[in-house]
Amino acid sequence: MLTSEFNRRWATLLIEALSRHAIQHVCIAPGSRSTPLTLAAAAHPRLQCHTHFDERGLGHLALGLAKGSGQPVAVIVTSGTAAANLYPALIEAGLTGERLVMLTADRPPELLACGANQAIRQEGMFGAHPAAVLNLPRPTPAIPAAWLVSALDQAMAELKGGALHINCPFAEPLYGGEDGAHQAWSAALGDWWAGRDPWLALPGESPAAAEADWPQWRQRRGVVLAGRLSAEEGVAVARWATALSWPLLADVQSQTGQPLPCAALWLSAPEARATLAEAELVVQFGSSLTGQPLLHWQANTRPLQWWLIEAQPGRRDPAHHRGRRIAAPVSAWLAQHPPLARQPWAPVLAACAAQAQQRVTREVKTFGEAMLAHRLPALLPAHGQLFLGNSLIVRLVDALAQLPAGYPVFGNRGASGIDGLISTAAGVQRATGKPTLLLLGDLSALYDLNALALLRATPAPLVILLVNNNGGRIFSLLPTPEAQREQFYCMPQQVSFKPAAAMFGLHYACPAEWPALEEAVHAAWARPGSTLIEVCTVPDAGAHLLQQLQRAEAS
């Protein structure tokens, strides 16, 4: 009984210490070895607990909660392969900057490497992907409570982005009530228990200095490039670029309103390339560009200077330009670098963008994923948010749509995998409480089908627009060998998602034309719960139309 009581006391301190660092959400999977952590989190008055039976989906649920809230999120899983299933979400967080705290329960040392059940080597199991690792000892009153709480405080204070992996060994027994033993161990922290501040406060980062030569650079020919930004940042960057009269090339994740829409098409036009070649400075805000044409332009453009501003540290420029890597919050940097109004130096780009947008409106006539991408703004819920899947669909939206400025757009565009997309969108909605539109493909949905269980009760209406083009049609855009493309790349599954919606109690529709789709979507916004709307399309129609439009612009 003494072991179980102290395990619980140790876990209670651990969870309390984490709650002092803005953690509000804890995601919990079932398991026995994690019992001390689970019960401590469940008993905490300021934490909201979320559960899921699939650890891989649970990790992505936490990722979405962190995206939506902007705060760190904790995850509790048991030992063994349960912990290994957190790997994809942990990797994604490391690339996109969300803060996750992975609490993996573990067997004590005497049960490792001796054939004990459900015991694997968990220390260092995630390799170089966590931002930080804290391998805790087996709970013992010989270790002061102040050591545990200060170790956690330091780890959390240093966590600027990515995942903190805390490995937590617990010896049996794991169950039993509290009998007051070792109360003095916890009481040693005194009145800390009555407050909400960390035990150990560490200084924050100093703000970045302004670029001293900005007054000179703002008078030259510049281009603004917007990658993944928050809604607030996207609006601010768009205003800044407009005030400078510099062209703004914007990714679908930028939330800038894409004032030069369809860049994935018109960037191929010779006139546009020649004009952009005159740029002397490119100022890029945010990273993780989506479309290949924009990535190609980024890779081949060599201005005098390339500045990349993003709060996350590290190299974020795959083209390795000469210039400045400025790790600073975007809004703060903009405030330090006021624009100077001048005459636009590249007005031809607006004409190129308008021509491309008109071509899209003309050519996208058939109901399918291209029409869905082009007309997506008409389906967005008021005061809501959009979550975009990966592979072909995000590229179609990037190339064919013009999303509203400041409208929240989320996605998993770090590692850009198709795993965990439904789970992540569920987490985003739980954090924000907003009506949510999730757009993804059929293979992505199959990969995360378990996550439909997370959508049975939602804080606001949620619509899954599921494009069923019978396989991974992104490979139709790539030079994959035609003879093997279907079997080894696209992998068509010939499935309907209607039974899946029924199994998890979701509303379902399968419209075959645009008016019916609009009607189904608007009906979904008017009722509570989740709706799965399956849009069945001709398999390669969307990919082929995108290629056709790109060829037309290039010529």
Coordinates of C-alpha atoms in Angstrom, one line a residue:
M1 CA 0.0 0.0 0.0
L2 CA 2.9 2.4 0.8
T3 CA 4.2 2.1 -2.8
S4 CA 0.9 2.8 -4.4
E5 CA 0.3 5.7 -2.1
F6 CA 3.6 7.3 -2.9
N7 CA 3.2 6.7 -6.6
R8 CA 0.0 8.7 -6.4
R9 CA 1.7 11.5 -4.3
W10 CA 4.6 11.7 -6.8
A11 CA 2.2 11.8 -9.8
T12 CA 0.0 14.4 -8.1
L13 CA 3.0 16.7 -7.7
L14 CA 4.1 16.1 -11.2
I15 CA 0.7 17.0 -12.7
E16 CA 0.3 20.1 -10.4
A17 CA 3.8 21.3 -11.4
L18 CA 2.8 21.0 -15.1
S19 CA -0.5 22.9 -14.6
R20 CA 1.6 25.9 -13.5
H21 CA 2.9 26.2 -17.1
A22 CA -0.5 27.0 -18.8
I23 CA -1.4 23.3 -19.4
Q24 CA -5.2 23.1 -19.4
H25 CA -5.8 19.9 -21.5
V26 CA -4.6 16.4 -20.8
C27 CA -5.2 13.5 -23.3
I28 CA -5.3 10.1 -21.7
A29 CA -5.3 6.6 -23.1
P30 CA -6.3 3.5 -21.1
G31 CA -3.6 1.6 -19.3
S32 CA -2.6 0.2 -16.0
R33 CA 1.0 1.3 -15.5
S34 CA -0.1 4.9 -16.1
T35 CA -2.7 4.7 -13.3
P36 CA -0.9 7.2 -10.9
L37 CA -0.8 9.8 -13.6
T38 CA -4.3 9.2 -14.9
L39 CA -5.9 9.5 -11.4
A40 CA -3.8 12.6 -10.6
A41 CA -4.9 14.3 -13.8
A42 CA -8.6 13.3 -13.3
A43 CA -8.6 14.7 -9.8
H44 CA -7.0 18.0 -10.8
P45 CA -9.6 20.8 -10.6
R46 CA -8.2 23.0 -13.4
L47 CA -7.5 20.4 -16.0
Q48 CA -9.8 19.2 -18.8
C49 CA -9.2 15.5 -19.6
H50 CA -9.8 14.0 -23.0
T51 CA -9.7 10.2 -23.7
H52 CA -9.2 8.0 -26.7
F53 CA -8.5 4.3 -27.1
D54 CA -6.0 4.8 -29.9
E55 CA -2.7 6.2 -28.8
R56 CA -1.7 7.3 -32.3
G57 CA -5.0 9.3 -32.6
L58 CA -4.6 10.5 -29.0
G59 CA -1.2 12.1 -29.8
H60 CA -2.8 13.9 -32.8
L61 CA -5.7 15.0 -30.7
A62 CA -3.2 16.6 -28.3
L63 CA -1.5 18.2 -31.3
G64 CA -4.8 19.7 -32.4
L65 CA -5.5 21.0 -28.9
A66 CA -2.1 22.7 -28.9
K67 CA -2.7 24.2 -32.3
G68 CA -6.1 25.6 -31.3
S69 CA -5.2 26.8 -27.9
G70 CA -1.6 28.0 -28.5
Q71 CA -0.8 26.4 -25.1
P72 CA 1.1 23.2 -24.2
V73 CA -0.9 20.0 -23.9
A74 CA -0.1 16.9 -21.9
V75 CA -0.5 13.3 -23.0
I76 CA -0.6 10.3 -20.7
V77 CA -0.1 6.7 -22.0
T78 CA 0.9 3.4 -20.5
S79 CA 4.2 1.5 -21.2
G80 CA 5.2 -0.5 -24.2
T81 CA 4.1 0.1 -27.8
A82 CA 1.4 2.5 -26.5
A83 CA 4.2 5.0 -26.0
A84 CA 5.6 4.3 -29.5
N85 CA 2.3 5.2 -31.1
L86 CA 2.9 8.9 -30.1
Y87 CA 5.9 9.1 -32.5
P88 CA 4.0 10.7 -35.5
A89 CA 2.4 13.5 -33.5
L90 CA 5.7 14.1 -31.7
I91 CA 7.5 14.5 -35.0
E92 CA 4.9 16.8 -36.4
A93 CA 5.0 19.0 -33.3
G94 CA 8.8 19.3 -33.6
L95 CA 8.4 20.6 -37.1
T96 CA 5.5 23.0 -36.6
G97 CA 6.2 24.2 -33.1
E98 CA 3.3 23.1 -31.0
R99 CA 4.2 22.2 -27.4
L100 CA 3.4 18.7 -26.3
V101 CA 4.3 17.0 -23.0
M102 CA 4.4 13.2 -23.5
L103 CA 4.1 11.4 -20.2
T104 CA 4.9 7.8 -20.8
A105 CA 4.5 5.4 -17.9
D106 CA 7.3 2.8 -17.7
R107 CA 8.3 -0.3 -15.9
P108 CA 10.9 0.1 -13.2
P109 CA 14.5 -0.8 -14.0
E110 CA 14.4 -4.3 -12.6
L111 CA 11.7 -5.3 -15.1
L112 CA 13.6 -4.2 -18.2
A113 CA 15.5 -6.5 -20.5
C114 CA 14.4 -9.6 -18.6
G115 CA 11.4 -10.8 -20.4
A116 CA 8.8 -8.9 -18.3
N117 CA 5.5 -8.3 -20.0
Q118 CA 4.9 -5.0 -21.8
A119 CA 8.4 -3.8 -21.0
I120 CA 10.5 -2.1 -23.7
R121 CA 13.4 0.3 -23.7
Q122 CA 11.6 3.7 -23.4
E123 CA 14.5 6.0 -22.5
G124 CA 15.5 7.7 -25.7
M125 CA 12.9 5.8 -27.7
F126 CA 12.0 8.9 -29.8
G127 CA 15.6 9.6 -30.8
A128 CA 16.5 13.2 -31.8
H129 CA 12.9 14.2 -32.4
P130 CA 11.8 15.5 -28.9
A131 CA 12.8 19.1 -28.0
A132 CA 13.8 17.8 -24.6
V133 CA 13.8 14.6 -22.6
L134 CA 13.4 14.1 -18.8
N135 CA 13.9 10.6 -17.6
L136 CA 12.5 10.4 -14.1
P137 CA 13.7 8.0 -11.5
R138 CA 11.4 5.5 -9.8
P139 CA 9.3 7.4 -7.2
T140 CA 11.0 7.4 -3.8
P141 CA 10.7 9.7 -0.7
A142 CA 14.5 9.7 -0.7
I143 CA 14.3 12.3 -3.5
P144 CA 13.1 15.7 -2.3
A145 CA 9.8 17.0 -3.7
A146 CA 11.7 20.3 -4.6
W147 CA 13.9 18.3 -7.0
L148 CA 11.0 16.9 -8.9
V149 CA 9.1 20.2 -9.2
S150 CA 12.2 22.3 -10.1
A151 CA 13.2 19.7 -12.7
L152 CA 9.8 20.0 -14.3
D153 CA 9.8 23.8 -14.1
Q154 CA 13.2 24.0 -15.9
A155 CA 12.1 21.6 -18.6
M156 CA 8.9 23.5 -19.3
A157 CA 10.6 26.9 -19.2
E158 CA 13.0 25.7 -21.9
L159 CA 10.3 24.2 -24.1
K160 CA 9.8 26.8 -26.8
G161 CA 8.3 24.4 -29.3
G162 CA 8.1 20.6 -30.0
A163 CA 7.7 17.8 -27.5
L164 CA 9.0 17.2 -24.0
H165 CA 9.2 13.5 -23.4
I166 CA 8.9 12.7 -19.7
N167 CA 9.5 9.0 -19.0
C168 CA 7.8 7.9 -15.7
P169 CA 8.7 4.5 -14.2
F170 CA 6.3 3.2 -11.6
A171 CA 6.6 0.0 -9.5
E172 CA 3.7 -2.0 -8.3
P173 CA 1.3 -1.9 -6.6
L174 CA -0.4 0.8 -8.7
Y175 CA -3.8 0.7 -7.0
G176 CA -4.9 1.6 -3.5
G177 CA -6.3 4.5 -1.4
E178 CA -4.3 7.2 0.3
D179 CA -3.5 6.5 3.9
G180 CA -1.6 9.7 4.7
A181 CA 1.8 8.1 4.5
H182 CA 4.6 10.4 3.3
Q183 CA 2.5 13.5 3.7
A184 CA 5.6 15.3 5.0
W185 CA 7.2 14.7 1.6
S186 CA 4.6 16.8 -0.2
A187 CA 4.2 19.3 2.7
A188 CA 7.9 20.3 2.4
L189 CA 6.9 22.6 -0.4
G190 CA 4.9 24.7 2.1
D191 CA 2.6 27.4 0.7
W192 CA 3.5 26.6 -2.9
W193 CA 0.5 24.3 -2.9
A194 CA -1.8 27.2 -2.3
G195 CA -0.6 29.2 -5.3
R196 CA -0.4 28.8 -9.0
D197 CA 3.1 29.9 -9.8
P198 CA 6.0 27.6 -10.7
W199 CA 8.4 26.7 -7.9
L200 CA 11.4 27.8 -10.1
A201 CA 10.9 30.9 -12.3
L202 CA 13.4 31.2 -15.2
P203 CA 13.9 34.4 -17.2
G204 CA 12.2 34.8 -20.6
E205 CA 13.8 35.6 -23.9
S206 CA 14.8 39.2 -24.7
P207 CA 13.1 40.8 -27.7
A208 CA 15.0 40.8 -31.0
A209 CA 16.6 44.1 -32.1
A210 CA 15.3 45.9 -35.1
E211 CA 17.3 45.7 -38.4
A212 CA 19.3 48.9 -38.4
D213 CA 19.4 49.1 -42.2
W214 CA 15.6 48.6 -42.7
P215 CA 15.0 52.3 -43.7
Q216 CA 17.3 51.7 -46.7
W217 CA 15.9 48.3 -47.7
R218 CA 12.3 49.4 -47.6
Q219 CA 13.0 51.8 -50.5
R220 CA 14.1 49.0 -52.8
R221 CA 12.3 46.4 -54.9
G222 CA 11.0 43.9 -52.4
V223 CA 8.7 40.8 -52.3
V224 CA 6.8 39.5 -49.3
L225 CA 6.4 35.8 -49.0
A226 CA 3.9 34.4 -46.5
G227 CA 4.1 30.8 -45.3
R228 CA 2.3 29.3 -42.3
L229 CA 1.0 32.1 -40.1
S230 CA -1.7 32.6 -37.5
A231 CA -4.9 34.5 -38.5
E232 CA -3.7 37.6 -36.7
E233 CA -0.2 37.4 -38.2
G234 CA -1.6 36.9 -41.7
V235 CA -3.8 40.0 -41.6
A236 CA -0.9 42.1 -40.3
V237 CA 1.5 40.8 -43.0
A238 CA -1.0 41.6 -45.7
R239 CA -1.5 45.1 -44.4
W240 CA 2.3 45.6 -44.2
A241 CA 2.9 44.4 -47.7
T242 CA 0.1 46.7 -49.0
A243 CA 1.5 49.7 -47.2
L244 CA 4.9 49.0 -48.8
S245 CA 3.3 48.3 -52.3
W246 CA 5.3 45.1 -52.5
P247 CA 3.8 42.1 -54.1
L248 CA 2.7 39.4 -51.6
L249 CA 3.1 35.8 -52.6
A250 CA 0.9 33.9 -50.1
D251 CA 0.6 30.2 -49.2
V252 CA -2.8 28.6 -48.5
Q253 CA -1.8 28.5 -44.8
S254 CA -0.9 32.2 -44.6
Q255 CA -4.4 33.6 -43.8
T256 CA -3.5 36.8 -45.6
G257 CA -6.4 36.7 -48.0
Q258 CA -4.0 35.8 -50.9
P259 CA -4.2 39.2 -52.6
L260 CA -2.5 37.7 -55.6
P261 CA -4.5 34.4 -55.8
C262 CA -3.7 31.3 -57.8
A263 CA 0.0 31.9 -57.4
A264 CA 0.6 28.1 -58.0
L265 CA -0.6 28.8 -61.6
W266 CA 0.6 32.3 -62.6
L267 CA 4.1 31.8 -61.2
S268 CA 4.7 29.7 -64.3
A269 CA 4.0 32.6 -66.6
P270 CA 7.2 34.0 -68.3
E271 CA 6.1 37.6 -67.6
A272 CA 5.7 36.9 -63.9
R273 CA 9.0 35.2 -63.6
A274 CA 10.8 38.0 -65.4
T275 CA 9.3 40.6 -63.1
L276 CA 10.0 38.7 -59.9
A277 CA 13.6 38.3 -61.0
E278 CA 14.1 42.0 -60.5
A279 CA 13.4 41.7 -56.7
E280 CA 16.3 42.9 -54.5
L281 CA 14.9 41.7 -51.2
V282 CA 12.5 38.9 -50.2
V283 CA 11.0 39.1 -46.7
Q284 CA 9.5 35.8 -45.8
F285 CA 7.2 35.3 -42.8
G286 CA 6.6 31.8 -41.7
S287 CA 7.8 28.6 -43.4
S288 CA 6.4 25.3 -44.7
L289 CA 5.2 26.3 -48.2
T290 CA 2.7 24.0 -49.9
G291 CA 2.6 24.3 -53.7
Q292 CA 5.5 23.0 -55.9
P293 CA 5.5 26.2 -58.1
L294 CA 6.0 28.4 -55.1
L295 CA 8.7 26.1 -53.7
H296 CA 10.3 26.1 -57.1
W297 CA 10.3 29.9 -57.3
Q298 CA 11.7 30.0 -53.7
A299 CA 14.5 27.6 -54.6
N300 CA 15.6 29.4 -57.8
T301 CA 15.2 33.1 -56.8
R302 CA 18.4 34.7 -55.7
P303 CA 17.8 38.3 -54.6
L304 CA 20.5 40.4 -52.9
Q305 CA 19.1 39.4 -49.5
W306 CA 16.5 36.9 -48.2
W307 CA 15.1 37.6 -44.7
L308 CA 13.1 34.8 -43.0
I309 CA 11.1 35.9 -39.9
E310 CA 9.5 33.2 -37.7
A311 CA 9.4 32.7 -33.9
Q312 CA 10.6 29.1 -34.1
P313 CA 14.4 28.7 -34.1
G314 CA 16.4 26.8 -36.7
R315 CA 16.9 26.9 -40.4
R316 CA 13.6 27.1 -42.2
D317 CA 14.8 27.8 -45.7
P318 CA 15.3 24.6 -47.8
A319 CA 16.9 26.8 -50.6
H320 CA 19.6 28.1 -48.2
H321 CA 19.5 31.7 -49.3
R322 CA 22.1 34.3 -48.3
G323 CA 20.5 36.7 -45.9
R324 CA 19.1 36.8 -42.3
R325 CA 17.3 34.2 -40.2
I326 CA 15.4 36.2 -37.6
A327 CA 13.8 34.2 -34.8
A328 CA 11.2 36.6 -33.6
P329 CA 7.4 36.8 -33.3
V330 CA 6.0 38.1 -36.6
S331 CA 3.7 40.8 -35.1
A332 CA 6.5 42.2 -32.9
W333 CA 8.9 42.3 -35.8
L334 CA 6.4 44.1 -38.0
A335 CA 5.9 46.7 -35.3
Q336 CA 9.6 47.3 -35.3
H337 CA 9.9 47.8 -39.0
P338 CA 7.3 50.3 -40.3
P339 CA 6.6 50.4 -44.0
L340 CA 7.2 53.3 -46.3
A341 CA 4.5 54.0 -48.9
R342 CA 5.8 53.9 -52.5
Q343 CA 4.5 53.3 -56.0
P344 CA 4.1 49.6 -56.8
W345 CA 7.1 48.3 -58.7
A346 CA 5.5 45.1 -60.0
P347 CA 1.9 45.9 -61.1
V348 CA 2.0 43.3 -63.8
L349 CA 1.7 40.6 -61.2
A350 CA -1.8 41.7 -60.3
A351 CA -2.8 41.3 -64.0
C352 CA -1.2 37.8 -64.0
A353 CA -3.1 36.8 -60.9
A354 CA -6.4 38.1 -62.3
Q355 CA -5.9 36.3 -65.6
A356 CA -5.2 33.0 -63.8
Q357 CA -8.2 33.4 -61.5
Q358 CA -10.5 34.1 -64.5
R359 CA -9.1 31.0 -66.3
V360 CA -9.9 28.8 -63.3
T361 CA -13.4 30.1 -63.1
R362 CA -13.8 29.4 -66.9
E363 CA -12.3 25.9 -66.8
V364 CA -13.6 24.4 -63.6
K365 CA -17.0 23.4 -64.8
T366 CA -17.4 19.8 -63.7
F367 CA -18.5 18.8 -60.2
G368 CA -15.6 17.3 -58.4
E369 CA -12.6 18.0 -56.2
A370 CA -11.4 20.9 -58.4
M371 CA -14.7 22.7 -58.1
L372 CA -14.8 21.9 -54.4
A373 CA -11.4 23.5 -53.9
H374 CA -12.2 26.6 -56.1
R375 CA -15.6 27.3 -54.4
L376 CA -14.5 26.3 -50.9
P377 CA -15.0 29.8 -49.5
A378 CA -18.7 29.6 -50.1
L379 CA -18.9 26.5 -47.8
L380 CA -17.0 28.0 -44.8
P381 CA -19.1 28.5 -41.6
A382 CA -19.4 32.0 -40.3
H383 CA -17.0 32.6 -37.4
G384 CA -15.6 29.2 -37.9
Q385 CA -12.3 27.6 -39.0
L386 CA -10.9 25.4 -41.8
F387 CA -8.7 22.3 -41.4
L388 CA -7.0 21.1 -44.6
G389 CA -5.8 17.6 -45.2
N390 CA -2.6 16.8 -47.1
S391 CA -1.6 15.4 -50.5
L392 CA -3.7 16.5 -53.5
I393 CA -6.5 18.3 -51.8
V394 CA -4.4 21.0 -50.1
R395 CA -2.6 21.6 -53.4
L396 CA -5.9 22.1 -55.2
V397 CA -7.1 24.6 -52.6
D398 CA -3.7 26.4 -52.7
A399 CA -3.9 26.7 -56.5
L400 CA -7.6 27.3 -57.2
A401 CA -9.1 29.1 -54.1
Q402 CA -8.8 32.5 -52.5
L403 CA -9.5 32.1 -48.8
P404 CA -10.8 35.1 -46.7
A405 CA -8.1 37.1 -44.9
G406 CA -7.9 36.3 -41.2
Y407 CA -10.0 33.1 -41.5
P408 CA -8.3 30.5 -39.4
V409 CA -6.7 27.7 -41.4
F410 CA -5.1 24.7 -39.8
G411 CA -3.3 21.7 -41.1
N412 CA -0.4 19.2 -40.4
R413 CA 2.1 20.6 -42.9
G414 CA 5.3 19.9 -40.9
A415 CA 5.9 16.3 -42.0
S416 CA 2.8 16.5 -44.2
G417 CA 1.7 13.0 -43.5
I418 CA -1.8 11.7 -43.8
D419 CA -1.8 10.1 -40.4
G420 CA -3.9 11.6 -37.7
L421 CA -5.7 14.4 -39.6
I422 CA -9.2 13.7 -38.3
S423 CA -7.8 13.4 -34.7
T424 CA -5.9 16.7 -35.1
A425 CA -9.0 18.5 -36.4
A426 CA -11.0 17.2 -33.5
G427 CA -8.4 18.6 -31.1
V428 CA -8.4 22.0 -32.8
Q429 CA -12.2 22.2 -32.4
R430 CA -12.2 21.2 -28.8
A431 CA -9.7 23.9 -28.1
T432 CA -11.6 26.7 -29.9
G433 CA -15.2 25.6 -29.8
K434 CA -15.8 26.9 -33.3
P435 CA -17.7 25.4 -36.2
T436 CA -15.1 23.5 -38.2
L437 CA -14.8 22.3 -41.8
L438 CA -12.4 19.5 -42.4
L439 CA -11.4 18.8 -46.0
L440 CA -9.4 15.6 -46.7
G441 CA -9.1 12.6 -49.1
D442 CA -10.3 9.0 -48.8
L443 CA -6.9 7.4 -47.9
S444 CA -6.3 10.0 -45.2
A445 CA -9.8 9.3 -43.8
L446 CA -9.1 5.5 -43.8
Y447 CA -5.8 6.0 -42.1
D448 CA -7.5 7.8 -39.1
L449 CA -10.9 6.1 -39.2
N450 CA -10.8 5.4 -35.4
A451 CA -10.9 9.2 -34.9
L452 CA -14.5 9.3 -35.9
A453 CA -15.2 8.2 -32.4
L454 CA -13.9 11.6 -31.2
L455 CA -16.6 13.4 -33.2
R456 CA -19.7 11.9 -31.7
A457 CA -20.0 14.8 -29.3
T458 CA -18.6 18.2 -30.5
P459 CA -18.7 21.7 -29.0
A460 CA -20.0 23.1 -32.3
P461 CA -21.0 21.7 -35.7
L462 CA -18.2 19.9 -37.6
V463 CA -18.3 18.9 -41.2
I464 CA -16.0 16.4 -42.8
L465 CA -15.8 17.0 -46.6
L466 CA -14.3 13.7 -47.7
V467 CA -13.1 13.6 -51.3
N468 CA -13.3 10.0 -52.5
N469 CA -11.3 9.9 -55.7
N470 CA -10.5 6.2 -55.0
G471 CA -6.9 6.4 -53.9
G472 CA -3.9 8.6 -53.5
R473 CA -4.2 10.8 -56.6
I474 CA -1.3 13.0 -55.6
F475 CA 0.7 10.3 -57.4
S476 CA -1.0 11.2 -60.7
L477 CA 0.8 14.6 -60.4
L478 CA 4.2 12.9 -60.1
P479 CA 6.2 11.0 -62.7
T480 CA 5.3 7.6 -61.2
P481 CA 5.5 4.7 -63.7
E482 CA 2.2 4.4 -65.3
A483 CA 2.1 0.6 -65.4
Q484 CA 2.6 0.4 -61.6
R485 CA 0.8 3.6 -60.5
E486 CA -2.6 2.2 -59.6
Q487 CA -1.3 -0.9 -57.7
F488 CA 1.7 0.5 -55.9
Y489 CA 1.0 4.2 -55.5
C490 CA -2.6 5.2 -55.8
M491 CA -3.9 2.0 -54.2
P492 CA -7.6 2.4 -54.8
Q493 CA -9.8 0.8 -52.1
Q494 CA -13.2 0.9 -53.7
V495 CA -15.0 1.8 -50.4
S496 CA -18.0 3.9 -49.3
F497 CA -17.8 5.8 -46.1
K498 CA -21.6 5.6 -45.4
P499 CA -21.2 2.6 -43.1
A500 CA -18.3 4.3 -41.2
A501 CA -20.6 7.3 -40.5
A502 CA -23.3 5.0 -39.3
M503 CA -21.0 3.0 -37.1
F504 CA -19.9 6.2 -35.2
G505 CA -23.4 7.9 -35.2
L506 CA -22.5 10.7 -37.6
H507 CA -24.9 12.4 -40.1
Y508 CA -24.1 11.5 -43.7
A509 CA -24.7 12.8 -47.2
C510 CA -23.3 11.9 -50.6
P511 CA -24.2 14.7 -53.0
A512 CA -23.6 14.3 -56.8
E513 CA -23.8 18.0 -57.9
W514 CA -22.9 21.4 -56.5
P515 CA -26.4 22.6 -55.4
A516 CA -26.9 19.4 -53.4
L517 CA -23.5 19.8 -51.8
E518 CA -24.2 23.4 -50.8
E519 CA -27.6 22.3 -49.3
A520 CA -25.9 19.4 -47.4
V521 CA -23.2 21.7 -46.0
H522 CA -25.5 24.5 -44.9
A523 CA -27.9 22.0 -43.3
A524 CA -24.9 20.6 -41.3
W525 CA -24.1 24.1 -40.0
A526 CA -27.6 24.5 -38.7
R527 CA -27.6 21.4 -36.5
P528 CA -25.4 20.1 -33.6
G529 CA -22.9 17.3 -34.0
S530 CA -20.8 16.0 -36.9
T531 CA -21.6 15.4 -40.5
L532 CA -19.6 13.3 -43.0
I533 CA -20.2 14.5 -46.6
E534 CA -18.7 12.1 -49.1
V535 CA -17.9 13.7 -52.5
C536 CA -17.2 10.9 -55.0
T537 CA -15.2 12.1 -58.0
V538 CA -13.6 10.7 -61.2
P539 CA -10.3 9.4 -59.9
D540 CA -7.7 11.6 -61.8
A541 CA -9.9 14.5 -62.9
G542 CA -8.6 16.9 -60.3
A543 CA -5.0 16.2 -60.8
H544 CA -5.3 16.4 -64.6
L545 CA -7.2 19.7 -64.5
L546 CA -4.5 21.2 -62.2
Q547 CA -1.8 20.1 -64.7
Q548 CA -3.8 21.5 -67.6
L549 CA -4.2 24.9 -65.9
Q550 CA -0.4 25.0 -65.0
R551 CA 0.5 24.2 -68.6
A552 CA -1.8 26.9 -69.9
E553 CA -0.2 29.6 -67.7
A554 CA 3.3 28.5 -68.6
S555 CA 2.6 29.0 -72.2

